[in-house]
């Protein structure tokens, strides 16, 4: 009984981290309702892979990082997934992803970004880290989504296997494309130590896939790291997202974000479940069953016009 109670407390801490962060980023969202202009209502939830060893920080779940930002003409969401392989070299993988997202957030709030060019936002953030006198070492995937309020247009930039899904009336109408060099090796922005510069994958921000499309009132937006997409099958994910079509209550939105995070976490450690990750492995001739234990970040939003 003690171990079950302890696990429950750890899970509660993980979800509370998301809920408390949601209240900080959504308060502005709710205030904007009076203006009757397009905007995003957003919440966040997630889990670090190693629950007992993790320290909970705002904007992070393990090696995953996220941010939300709002300026007069745009709402911006972003997620990033630090590459865990750096840990064997004594480098904290969460530092790079966290600093990448924090820099994006600062650039947005300072007005140093073009709302129709999220790839440029990623590039400027990456270049700032690159130019630091003491650069933050590591690698990360990243996905940034911008809602232009003046035109009800969403602009996206995605590099690697984090990504987004847009659901409208129970159907997927837009989703990101995964970028992989080969199985389980996504495109990534990297700042390696000098002695590793030739042996480490390092993709340019310009490699990001970019899209733009019109959104409608009630559209559901999910930004997530591969801890979600590798574990939760599409039909289960779409069912959860469709349940919050047009939802304007942040508490209801939070419940579904928590549900998706719990679902991904449970499947990740289920050795028998036929997950998207195991299906992908088999397509490469690799015999793998079960989920993929990983950090999990869920940024869930609805469009309000």
PDB file of C-alpha atoms in Angstrom:
ATOM      1  CA  UNK A   1       0.000   0.000   0.000  1.00  0.00           C
ATOM      2  CA  UNK A   2       2.790   2.413   0.819  1.00  0.00           C
ATOM      3  CA  UNK A   3       4.308   2.158  -2.668  1.00  0.00           C
ATOM      4  CA  UNK A   4       0.919   2.788  -4.310  1.00  0.00           C
ATOM      5  CA  UNK A   5       0.307   5.834  -2.109  1.00  0.00           C
ATOM      6  CA  UNK A   6       3.801   7.166  -2.841  1.00  0.00           C
ATOM      7  CA  UNK A   7       3.305   6.763  -6.583  1.00  0.00           C
ATOM      8  CA  UNK A   8      -0.027   8.539  -6.382  1.00  0.00           C
ATOM      9  CA  UNK A   9       1.575  11.476  -4.613  1.00  0.00           C
ATOM     10  CA  UNK A  10       4.325  11.714  -7.247  1.00  0.00           C
ATOM     11  CA  UNK A  11       1.761  11.644 -10.072  1.00  0.00           C
ATOM     12  CA  UNK A  12      -0.263  14.312  -8.301  1.00  0.00           C
ATOM     13  CA  UNK A  13       2.825  16.510  -8.093  1.00  0.00           C
ATOM     14  CA  UNK A  14       3.434  16.083 -11.802  1.00  0.00           C
ATOM     15  CA  UNK A  15      -0.111  17.073 -12.684  1.00  0.00           C
ATOM     16  CA  UNK A  16      -0.174  19.911 -10.173  1.00  0.00           C
ATOM     17  CA  UNK A  17       2.919  21.303 -11.902  1.00  0.00           C
ATOM     18  CA  UNK A  18       0.869  21.468 -15.090  1.00  0.00           C
ATOM     19  CA  UNK A  19      -2.200  22.917 -13.401  1.00  0.00           C
ATOM     20  CA  UNK A  20      -0.281  25.669 -11.599  1.00  0.00           C
ATOM     21  CA  UNK A  21       1.530  26.588 -14.801  1.00  0.00           C
ATOM     22  CA  UNK A  22      -1.786  26.636 -16.659  1.00  0.00           C
ATOM     23  CA  UNK A  23      -3.196  29.203 -14.277  1.00  0.00           C
ATOM     24  CA  UNK A  24      -0.294  31.516 -14.990  1.00  0.00           C
ATOM     25  CA  UNK A  25      -0.556  31.287 -18.794  1.00  0.00           C
ATOM     26  CA  UNK A  26      -4.340  31.103 -19.136  1.00  0.00           C
ATOM     27  CA  UNK A  27      -5.292  34.030 -16.971  1.00  0.00           C
ATOM     28  CA  UNK A  28      -4.558  36.376 -19.848  1.00  0.00           C
ATOM     29  CA  UNK A  29      -6.480  34.098 -22.202  1.00  0.00           C
ATOM     30  CA  UNK A  30      -9.621  34.459 -20.130  1.00  0.00           C
ATOM     31  CA  UNK A  31      -9.241  38.221 -19.939  1.00  0.00           C
ATOM     32  CA  UNK A  32      -9.151  38.432 -23.707  1.00  0.00           C
ATOM     33  CA  UNK A  33     -12.638  36.907 -24.023  1.00  0.00           C
ATOM     34  CA  UNK A  34     -14.125  40.375 -23.614  1.00  0.00           C
ATOM     35  CA  UNK A  35     -12.447  41.607 -26.790  1.00  0.00           C
ATOM     36  CA  UNK A  36     -14.252  39.133 -29.048  1.00  0.00           C
ATOM     37  CA  UNK A  37     -11.156  38.505 -31.137  1.00  0.00           C
ATOM     38  CA  UNK A  38      -9.473  35.227 -32.117  1.00  0.00           C
ATOM     39  CA  UNK A  39      -7.319  33.799 -29.359  1.00  0.00           C
ATOM     40  CA  UNK A  40      -6.263  30.549 -27.736  1.00  0.00           C
ATOM     41  CA  UNK A  41      -7.304  29.095 -24.395  1.00  0.00           C
ATOM     42  CA  UNK A  42      -4.488  26.754 -23.338  1.00  0.00           C
ATOM     43  CA  UNK A  43      -3.553  24.350 -20.542  1.00  0.00           C
ATOM     44  CA  UNK A  44      -0.590  22.065 -19.936  1.00  0.00           C
ATOM     45  CA  UNK A  45       0.019  18.668 -18.371  1.00  0.00           C
ATOM     46  CA  UNK A  46       2.761  16.071 -18.376  1.00  0.00           C
ATOM     47  CA  UNK A  47       5.192  13.765 -16.611  1.00  0.00           C
ATOM     48  CA  UNK A  48       8.952  13.316 -16.488  1.00  0.00           C
ATOM     49  CA  UNK A  49      10.035   9.782 -17.374  1.00  0.00           C
ATOM     50  CA  UNK A  50      11.937   9.256 -14.127  1.00  0.00           C
ATOM     51  CA  UNK A  51       9.363  10.386 -11.577  1.00  0.00           C
ATOM     52  CA  UNK A  52      11.256   9.616  -8.340  1.00  0.00           C
ATOM     53  CA  UNK A  53      14.434  11.382  -9.507  1.00  0.00           C
ATOM     54  CA  UNK A  54      12.842  14.431 -11.105  1.00  0.00           C
ATOM     55  CA  UNK A  55      12.698  17.968  -9.830  1.00  0.00           C
ATOM     56  CA  UNK A  56       9.579  19.763 -11.001  1.00  0.00           C
ATOM     57  CA  UNK A  57      10.280  23.097 -12.656  1.00  0.00           C
ATOM     58  CA  UNK A  58       7.995  25.581 -14.375  1.00  0.00           C
ATOM     59  CA  UNK A  59       8.102  24.996 -18.096  1.00  0.00           C
ATOM     60  CA  UNK A  60       9.652  21.525 -17.859  1.00  0.00           C
ATOM     61  CA  UNK A  61       8.741  17.853 -17.549  1.00  0.00           C
ATOM     62  CA  UNK A  62      12.054  16.006 -17.344  1.00  0.00           C
ATOM     63  CA  UNK A  63      14.025  16.770 -20.526  1.00  0.00           C
ATOM     64  CA  UNK A  64      10.905  18.216 -22.190  1.00  0.00           C
ATOM     65  CA  UNK A  65      10.267  21.968 -22.140  1.00  0.00           C
ATOM     66  CA  UNK A  66       7.354  24.187 -23.148  1.00  0.00           C
ATOM     67  CA  UNK A  67       6.184  27.773 -23.209  1.00  0.00           C
ATOM     68  CA  UNK A  68       3.116  29.896 -23.939  1.00  0.00           C
ATOM     69  CA  UNK A  69       3.244  33.599 -24.743  1.00  0.00           C
ATOM     70  CA  UNK A  70       0.750  36.272 -25.763  1.00  0.00           C
ATOM     71  CA  UNK A  71       1.262  39.616 -27.455  1.00  0.00           C
ATOM     72  CA  UNK A  72      -1.237  42.050 -28.950  1.00  0.00           C
ATOM     73  CA  UNK A  73      -1.503  40.337 -32.326  1.00  0.00           C
ATOM     74  CA  UNK A  74      -0.608  36.708 -31.614  1.00  0.00           C
ATOM     75  CA  UNK A  75      -0.752  33.705 -29.276  1.00  0.00           C
ATOM     76  CA  UNK A  76       2.296  31.433 -29.333  1.00  0.00           C
ATOM     77  CA  UNK A  77       2.789  27.864 -28.071  1.00  0.00           C
ATOM     78  CA  UNK A  78       5.970  25.806 -28.125  1.00  0.00           C
ATOM     79  CA  UNK A  79       7.360  22.434 -27.024  1.00  0.00           C
ATOM     80  CA  UNK A  80      10.856  20.955 -27.174  1.00  0.00           C
ATOM     81  CA  UNK A  81      12.353  17.578 -26.279  1.00  0.00           C
ATOM     82  CA  UNK A  82      15.963  17.419 -25.091  1.00  0.00           C
ATOM     83  CA  UNK A  83      17.960  14.497 -26.498  1.00  0.00           C
ATOM     84  CA  UNK A  84      18.641  12.185 -23.560  1.00  0.00           C
ATOM     85  CA  UNK A  85      21.850  10.696 -24.987  1.00  0.00           C
ATOM     86  CA  UNK A  86      23.836  13.674 -23.716  1.00  0.00           C
ATOM     87  CA  UNK A  87      23.424  12.460 -20.147  1.00  0.00           C
ATOM     88  CA  UNK A  88      26.195   9.871 -20.656  1.00  0.00           C
ATOM     89  CA  UNK A  89      28.596  12.759 -21.333  1.00  0.00           C
ATOM     90  CA  UNK A  90      27.647  14.583 -18.142  1.00  0.00           C
ATOM     91  CA  UNK A  91      25.376  17.069 -19.934  1.00  0.00           C
ATOM     92  CA  UNK A  92      21.838  17.711 -18.645  1.00  0.00           C
ATOM     93  CA  UNK A  93      19.600  17.208 -21.733  1.00  0.00           C
ATOM     94  CA  UNK A  94      16.867  19.352 -20.215  1.00  0.00           C
ATOM     95  CA  UNK A  95      19.029  22.477 -20.100  1.00  0.00           C
ATOM     96  CA  UNK A  96      19.188  22.936 -23.872  1.00  0.00           C
ATOM     97  CA  UNK A  97      15.467  22.380 -24.507  1.00  0.00           C
ATOM     98  CA  UNK A  98      14.533  24.598 -21.565  1.00  0.00           C
ATOM     99  CA  UNK A  99      16.791  27.460 -22.644  1.00  0.00           C
ATOM    100  CA  UNK A 100      15.583  27.169 -26.246  1.00  0.00           C
ATOM    101  CA  UNK A 101      11.952  27.573 -25.145  1.00  0.00           C
ATOM    102  CA  UNK A 102      12.699  30.310 -22.590  1.00  0.00           C
ATOM    103  CA  UNK A 103      14.528  32.292 -25.260  1.00  0.00           C
ATOM    104  CA  UNK A 104      11.594  31.860 -27.658  1.00  0.00           C
ATOM    105  CA  UNK A 105       9.225  33.105 -24.967  1.00  0.00           C
ATOM    106  CA  UNK A 106      11.380  36.161 -24.241  1.00  0.00           C
ATOM    107  CA  UNK A 107      11.684  37.041 -27.924  1.00  0.00           C
ATOM    108  CA  UNK A 108       7.907  36.855 -28.328  1.00  0.00           C
ATOM    109  CA  UNK A 109       7.068  38.952 -25.274  1.00  0.00           C
ATOM    110  CA  UNK A 110       9.675  41.544 -26.307  1.00  0.00           C
ATOM    111  CA  UNK A 111       8.149  41.751 -29.776  1.00  0.00           C
ATOM    112  CA  UNK A 112      11.284  40.462 -31.483  1.00  0.00           C
ATOM    113  CA  UNK A 113       9.560  38.016 -33.789  1.00  0.00           C
ATOM    114  CA  UNK A 114       7.427  37.969 -36.943  1.00  0.00           C
ATOM    115  CA  UNK A 115       4.087  36.302 -36.304  1.00  0.00           C
ATOM    116  CA  UNK A 116       4.017  34.578 -39.676  1.00  0.00           C
ATOM    117  CA  UNK A 117       7.536  33.131 -39.330  1.00  0.00           C
ATOM    118  CA  UNK A 118       7.818  30.705 -36.383  1.00  0.00           C
ATOM    119  CA  UNK A 119      10.868  29.081 -38.016  1.00  0.00           C
ATOM    120  CA  UNK A 120      12.646  32.440 -37.745  1.00  0.00           C
ATOM    121  CA  UNK A 121      11.726  32.532 -34.056  1.00  0.00           C
ATOM    122  CA  UNK A 122      13.355  29.117 -33.580  1.00  0.00           C
ATOM    123  CA  UNK A 123      16.381  30.236 -35.571  1.00  0.00           C
ATOM    124  CA  UNK A 124      16.854  33.416 -33.560  1.00  0.00           C
ATOM    125  CA  UNK A 125      16.492  31.525 -30.284  1.00  0.00           C
ATOM    126  CA  UNK A 126      18.980  28.878 -31.417  1.00  0.00           C
ATOM    127  CA  UNK A 127      21.462  31.489 -32.623  1.00  0.00           C
ATOM    128  CA  UNK A 128      21.296  33.327 -29.296  1.00  0.00           C
ATOM    129  CA  UNK A 129      22.218  30.103 -27.505  1.00  0.00           C
ATOM    130  CA  UNK A 130      24.989  29.524 -30.040  1.00  0.00           C
ATOM    131  CA  UNK A 131      26.458  32.980 -29.477  1.00  0.00           C
ATOM    132  CA  UNK A 132      26.475  32.822 -25.668  1.00  0.00           C
ATOM    133  CA  UNK A 133      29.928  33.113 -24.120  1.00  0.00           C
ATOM    134  CA  UNK A 134      29.060  29.991 -22.145  1.00  0.00           C
ATOM    135  CA  UNK A 135      26.817  28.074 -24.575  1.00  0.00           C
ATOM    136  CA  UNK A 136      24.235  25.643 -23.258  1.00  0.00           C
ATOM    137  CA  UNK A 137      25.283  22.276 -24.696  1.00  0.00           C
ATOM    138  CA  UNK A 138      22.899  19.620 -25.936  1.00  0.00           C
ATOM    139  CA  UNK A 139      20.295  18.878 -28.611  1.00  0.00           C
ATOM    140  CA  UNK A 140      16.544  19.197 -28.938  1.00  0.00           C
ATOM    141  CA  UNK A 141      13.563  18.769 -31.225  1.00  0.00           C
ATOM    142  CA  UNK A 142      11.137  21.687 -31.286  1.00  0.00           C
ATOM    143  CA  UNK A 143       7.664  22.692 -32.436  1.00  0.00           C
ATOM    144  CA  UNK A 144       6.259  26.244 -32.379  1.00  0.00           C
ATOM    145  CA  UNK A 145       2.712  27.299 -33.285  1.00  0.00           C
ATOM    146  CA  UNK A 146       1.533  30.903 -33.717  1.00  0.00           C
ATOM    147  CA  UNK A 147      -2.064  32.113 -34.006  1.00  0.00           C
ATOM    148  CA  UNK A 148      -2.256  35.444 -35.862  1.00  0.00           C
ATOM    149  CA  UNK A 149      -5.323  37.070 -34.320  1.00  0.00           C
ATOM    150  CA  UNK A 150      -5.833  39.544 -37.159  1.00  0.00           C
ATOM    151  CA  UNK A 151      -6.306  36.834 -39.790  1.00  0.00           C
ATOM    152  CA  UNK A 152      -7.300  33.712 -37.752  1.00  0.00           C
ATOM    153  CA  UNK A 153      -4.297  32.037 -39.367  1.00  0.00           C
ATOM    154  CA  UNK A 154      -2.017  29.540 -37.644  1.00  0.00           C
ATOM    155  CA  UNK A 155       1.653  29.357 -38.604  1.00  0.00           C
ATOM    156  CA  UNK A 156       3.785  26.399 -37.500  1.00  0.00           C
ATOM    157  CA  UNK A 157       7.405  25.285 -37.547  1.00  0.00           C
ATOM    158  CA  UNK A 158       8.408  21.768 -36.546  1.00  0.00           C
ATOM    159  CA  UNK A 159      11.802  20.132 -36.417  1.00  0.00           C
ATOM    160  CA  UNK A 160      12.056  16.490 -35.346  1.00  0.00           C
ATOM    161  CA  UNK A 161       9.375  14.304 -33.791  1.00  0.00           C
ATOM    162  CA  UNK A 162       7.592  16.646 -31.429  1.00  0.00           C
ATOM    163  CA  UNK A 163       4.586  18.069 -33.219  1.00  0.00           C
ATOM    164  CA  UNK A 164       0.975  19.210 -33.394  1.00  0.00           C
ATOM    165  CA  UNK A 165      -2.503  17.963 -34.298  1.00  0.00           C
ATOM    166  CA  UNK A 166      -5.558  20.117 -35.122  1.00  0.00           C
ATOM    167  CA  UNK A 167      -8.985  18.489 -34.698  1.00  0.00           C
ATOM    168  CA  UNK A 168     -12.223  19.981 -36.040  1.00  0.00           C
ATOM    169  CA  UNK A 169     -15.610  18.334 -35.553  1.00  0.00           C
ATOM    170  CA  UNK A 170     -13.965  15.055 -34.613  1.00  0.00           C
ATOM    171  CA  UNK A 171     -11.611  14.932 -37.606  1.00  0.00           C
ATOM    172  CA  UNK A 172      -7.902  15.654 -37.956  1.00  0.00           C
ATOM    173  CA  UNK A 173      -7.635  18.612 -40.333  1.00  0.00           C
ATOM    174  CA  UNK A 174      -3.931  19.430 -39.897  1.00  0.00           C
ATOM    175  CA  UNK A 175      -0.965  17.678 -38.350  1.00  0.00           C
ATOM    176  CA  UNK A 176       2.816  17.984 -38.390  1.00  0.00           C
ATOM    177  CA  UNK A 177       5.131  15.683 -40.303  1.00  0.00           C
ATOM    178  CA  UNK A 178       7.722  13.755 -38.326  1.00  0.00           C
ATOM    179  CA  UNK A 179      11.319  14.382 -39.410  1.00  0.00           C
ATOM    180  CA  UNK A 180      13.688  11.441 -38.887  1.00  0.00           C
ATOM    181  CA  UNK A 181      17.228  10.745 -40.087  1.00  0.00           C
ATOM    182  CA  UNK A 182      16.515   7.084 -39.344  1.00  0.00           C
ATOM    183  CA  UNK A 183      14.454   5.118 -36.835  1.00  0.00           C
ATOM    184  CA  UNK A 184      14.211   6.823 -33.437  1.00  0.00           C
ATOM    185  CA  UNK A 185      16.704   9.495 -34.532  1.00  0.00           C
ATOM    186  CA  UNK A 186      14.827  12.726 -35.207  1.00  0.00           C
ATOM    187  CA  UNK A 187      16.057  15.965 -36.719  1.00  0.00           C
ATOM    188  CA  UNK A 188      17.394  18.161 -33.933  1.00  0.00           C
ATOM    189  CA  UNK A 189      18.985  21.485 -33.147  1.00  0.00           C
ATOM    190  CA  UNK A 190      22.351  20.884 -31.486  1.00  0.00           C
ATOM    191  CA  UNK A 191      25.121  22.676 -29.631  1.00  0.00           C
ATOM    192  CA  UNK A 192      27.751  19.940 -29.088  1.00  0.00           C
ATOM    193  CA  UNK A 193      31.078  20.330 -27.281  1.00  0.00           C
ATOM    194  CA  UNK A 194      33.911  21.168 -29.718  1.00  0.00           C
ATOM    195  CA  UNK A 195      35.332  17.639 -29.546  1.00  0.00           C
ATOM    196  CA  UNK A 196      31.934  16.185 -30.578  1.00  0.00           C
ATOM    197  CA  UNK A 197      31.038  18.647 -33.337  1.00  0.00           C
ATOM    198  CA  UNK A 198      31.787  16.232 -36.189  1.00  0.00           C
ATOM    199  CA  UNK A 199      30.133  13.182 -34.678  1.00  0.00           C
ATOM    200  CA  UNK A 200      26.814  14.712 -33.580  1.00  0.00           C
ATOM    201  CA  UNK A 201      23.712  15.228 -35.698  1.00  0.00           C
ATOM    202  CA  UNK A 202      23.002  18.933 -35.992  1.00  0.00           C
ATOM    203  CA  UNK A 203      20.236  20.245 -38.212  1.00  0.00           C
ATOM    204  CA  UNK A 204      19.741  23.863 -39.133  1.00  0.00           C
ATOM    205  CA  UNK A 205      16.603  25.716 -37.985  1.00  0.00           C
ATOM    206  CA  UNK A 206      15.874  26.241 -41.677  1.00  0.00           C
ATOM    207  CA  UNK A 207      15.255  22.474 -41.916  1.00  0.00           C
ATOM    208  CA  UNK A 208      12.008  22.864 -39.986  1.00  0.00           C
ATOM    209  CA  UNK A 209       8.776  21.957 -41.755  1.00  0.00           C
ATOM    210  CA  UNK A 210       6.530  25.025 -41.937  1.00  0.00           C
ATOM    211  CA  UNK A 211       2.786  25.281 -42.589  1.00  0.00           C
ATOM    212  CA  UNK A 212       0.020  27.846 -42.363  1.00  0.00           C
ATOM    213  CA  UNK A 213      -3.758  27.444 -42.395  1.00  0.00           C
ATOM    214  CA  UNK A 214      -7.001  29.082 -41.304  1.00  0.00           C
ATOM    215  CA  UNK A 215      -8.553  28.010 -38.014  1.00  0.00           C
ATOM    216  CA  UNK A 216     -12.186  28.104 -36.967  1.00  0.00           C
ATOM    217  CA  UNK A 217     -13.971  28.746 -33.704  1.00  0.00           C
ATOM    218  CA  UNK A 218     -13.822  25.632 -31.524  1.00  0.00           C
ATOM    219  CA  UNK A 219     -10.820  24.009 -33.232  1.00  0.00           C
ATOM    220  CA  UNK A 220      -8.766  21.873 -30.833  1.00  0.00           C
ATOM    221  CA  UNK A 221      -4.968  22.168 -30.894  1.00  0.00           C
ATOM    222  CA  UNK A 222      -2.567  19.665 -29.381  1.00  0.00           C
ATOM    223  CA  UNK A 223       1.159  20.401 -29.179  1.00  0.00           C
ATOM    224  CA  UNK A 224       3.100  17.504 -27.692  1.00  0.00           C
ATOM    225  CA  UNK A 225       6.436  15.753 -27.526  1.00  0.00           C
ATOM    226  CA  UNK A 226       7.018  12.242 -28.849  1.00  0.00           C
ATOM    227  CA  UNK A 227       6.230  10.820 -25.413  1.00  0.00           C
ATOM    228  CA  UNK A 228       2.605  11.333 -26.471  1.00  0.00           C
ATOM    229  CA  UNK A 229       2.737  10.506 -30.177  1.00  0.00           C
ATOM    230  CA  UNK A 230       4.916   7.395 -29.726  1.00  0.00           C
ATOM    231  CA  UNK A 231       2.508   5.919 -27.196  1.00  0.00           C
ATOM    232  CA  UNK A 232      -1.069   7.007 -27.850  1.00  0.00           C
ATOM    233  CA  UNK A 233      -2.719   5.607 -31.025  1.00  0.00           C
ATOM    234  CA  UNK A 234      -4.404   8.149 -33.275  1.00  0.00           C
ATOM    235  CA  UNK A 235      -7.941   6.916 -32.665  1.00  0.00           C
ATOM    236  CA  UNK A 236      -7.551   7.246 -28.889  1.00  0.00           C
ATOM    237  CA  UNK A 237      -5.958  10.672 -29.209  1.00  0.00           C
ATOM    238  CA  UNK A 238      -8.587  12.029 -31.597  1.00  0.00           C
ATOM    239  CA  UNK A 239     -11.376  10.749 -29.350  1.00  0.00           C
ATOM    240  CA  UNK A 240      -9.961  12.722 -26.418  1.00  0.00           C
ATOM    241  CA  UNK A 241      -9.433  15.857 -28.504  1.00  0.00           C
ATOM    242  CA  UNK A 242     -12.909  15.711 -30.045  1.00  0.00           C
ATOM    243  CA  UNK A 243     -14.408  15.724 -26.546  1.00  0.00           C
ATOM    244  CA  UNK A 244     -13.269  19.326 -25.996  1.00  0.00           C
ATOM    245  CA  UNK A 245     -14.433  20.752 -29.326  1.00  0.00           C
ATOM    246  CA  UNK A 246     -15.483  24.333 -28.594  1.00  0.00           C
ATOM    247  CA  UNK A 247     -14.800  24.032 -24.845  1.00  0.00           C
ATOM    248  CA  UNK A 248     -14.318  27.400 -23.166  1.00  0.00           C
ATOM    249  CA  UNK A 249     -13.991  26.136 -19.604  1.00  0.00           C
ATOM    250  CA  UNK A 250     -10.302  25.832 -18.625  1.00  0.00           C
ATOM    251  CA  UNK A 251     -11.118  23.261 -15.940  1.00  0.00           C
ATOM    252  CA  UNK A 252     -12.673  20.904 -18.504  1.00  0.00           C
ATOM    253  CA  UNK A 253      -9.765  21.450 -20.860  1.00  0.00           C
ATOM    254  CA  UNK A 254      -7.353  20.666 -18.033  1.00  0.00           C
ATOM    255  CA  UNK A 255      -9.113  17.382 -17.264  1.00  0.00           C
ATOM    256  CA  UNK A 256      -8.642  16.195 -20.851  1.00  0.00           C
ATOM    257  CA  UNK A 257      -5.003  17.330 -20.928  1.00  0.00           C
ATOM    258  CA  UNK A 258      -4.442  15.327 -17.744  1.00  0.00           C
ATOM    259  CA  UNK A 259      -6.253  12.344 -19.273  1.00  0.00           C
ATOM    260  CA  UNK A 260      -3.993  12.369 -22.348  1.00  0.00           C
ATOM    261  CA  UNK A 261      -0.884  12.666 -20.168  1.00  0.00           C
ATOM    262  CA  UNK A 262      -2.036   9.781 -17.932  1.00  0.00           C
ATOM    263  CA  UNK A 263      -2.881   7.679 -20.984  1.00  0.00           C
ATOM    264  CA  UNK A 264       0.551   8.238 -22.538  1.00  0.00           C
ATOM    265  CA  UNK A 265       2.255   7.491 -19.227  1.00  0.00           C
ATOM    266  CA  UNK A 266       0.341   4.240 -18.695  1.00  0.00           C
ATOM    267  CA  UNK A 267       0.977   2.953 -22.229  1.00  0.00           C
ATOM    268  CA  UNK A 268       4.651   3.947 -22.078  1.00  0.00           C
ATOM    269  CA  UNK A 269       5.251   1.300 -19.401  1.00  0.00           C
ATOM    270  CA  UNK A 270       2.893  -1.343 -20.797  1.00  0.00           C
ATOM    271  CA  UNK A 271       5.112  -4.037 -22.296  1.00  0.00           C
ATOM    272  CA  UNK A 272       2.269  -5.679 -24.223  1.00  0.00           C
ATOM    273  CA  UNK A 273       0.485  -2.718 -25.787  1.00  0.00           C
ATOM    274  CA  UNK A 274       0.871  -2.311 -29.553  1.00  0.00           C
ATOM    275  CA  UNK A 275       1.921   1.324 -29.518  1.00  0.00           C
ATOM    276  CA  UNK A 276       2.672   3.599 -32.496  1.00  0.00           C
ATOM    277  CA  UNK A 277       6.349   3.298 -31.510  1.00  0.00           C
ATOM    278  CA  UNK A 278       6.311  -0.505 -31.675  1.00  0.00           C
ATOM    279  CA  UNK A 279       4.453  -0.410 -34.993  1.00  0.00           C
ATOM    280  CA  UNK A 280       7.012   2.004 -36.411  1.00  0.00           C
ATOM    281  CA  UNK A 281       9.853  -0.211 -35.189  1.00  0.00           C
ATOM    282  CA  UNK A 282       8.376  -3.215 -36.986  1.00  0.00           C
ATOM    283  CA  UNK A 283       8.214  -1.229 -40.226  1.00  0.00           C
ATOM    284  CA  UNK A 284      12.009  -0.925 -39.908  1.00  0.00           C
ATOM    285  CA  UNK A 285      12.373  -4.651 -39.245  1.00  0.00           C
ATOM    286  CA  UNK A 286      12.886  -4.176 -35.502  1.00  0.00           C
ATOM    287  CA  UNK A 287      10.894  -6.497 -33.238  1.00  0.00           C
ATOM    288  CA  UNK A 288       9.661  -4.272 -30.413  1.00  0.00           C
ATOM    289  CA  UNK A 289       6.472  -4.520 -28.375  1.00  0.00           C
ATOM    290  CA  UNK A 290       4.976  -2.234 -25.787  1.00  0.00           C
ATOM    291  CA  UNK A 291       5.181   1.499 -25.234  1.00  0.00           C
ATOM    292  CA  UNK A 292       8.202   3.767 -25.109  1.00  0.00           C
ATOM    293  CA  UNK A 293       9.072   5.184 -21.651  1.00  0.00           C
ATOM    294  CA  UNK A 294       9.726   8.884 -22.145  1.00  0.00           C
ATOM    295  CA  UNK A 295       9.044  12.356 -20.827  1.00  0.00           C
ATOM    296  CA  UNK A 296       5.521  13.504 -21.670  1.00  0.00           C
ATOM    297  CA  UNK A 297       4.340  17.042 -22.439  1.00  0.00           C
ATOM    298  CA  UNK A 298       0.777  17.954 -23.446  1.00  0.00           C
ATOM    299  CA  UNK A 299      -0.126  21.507 -24.474  1.00  0.00           C
ATOM    300  CA  UNK A 300      -3.848  21.461 -25.170  1.00  0.00           C
ATOM    301  CA  UNK A 301      -5.742  24.456 -26.548  1.00  0.00           C
ATOM    302  CA  UNK A 302      -9.021  25.515 -28.116  1.00  0.00           C
ATOM    303  CA  UNK A 303      -9.499  28.359 -30.588  1.00  0.00           C
ATOM    304  CA  UNK A 304     -12.008  31.009 -29.544  1.00  0.00           C
ATOM    305  CA  UNK A 305     -13.246  33.420 -32.215  1.00  0.00           C
TER     306      UNK A 305
END
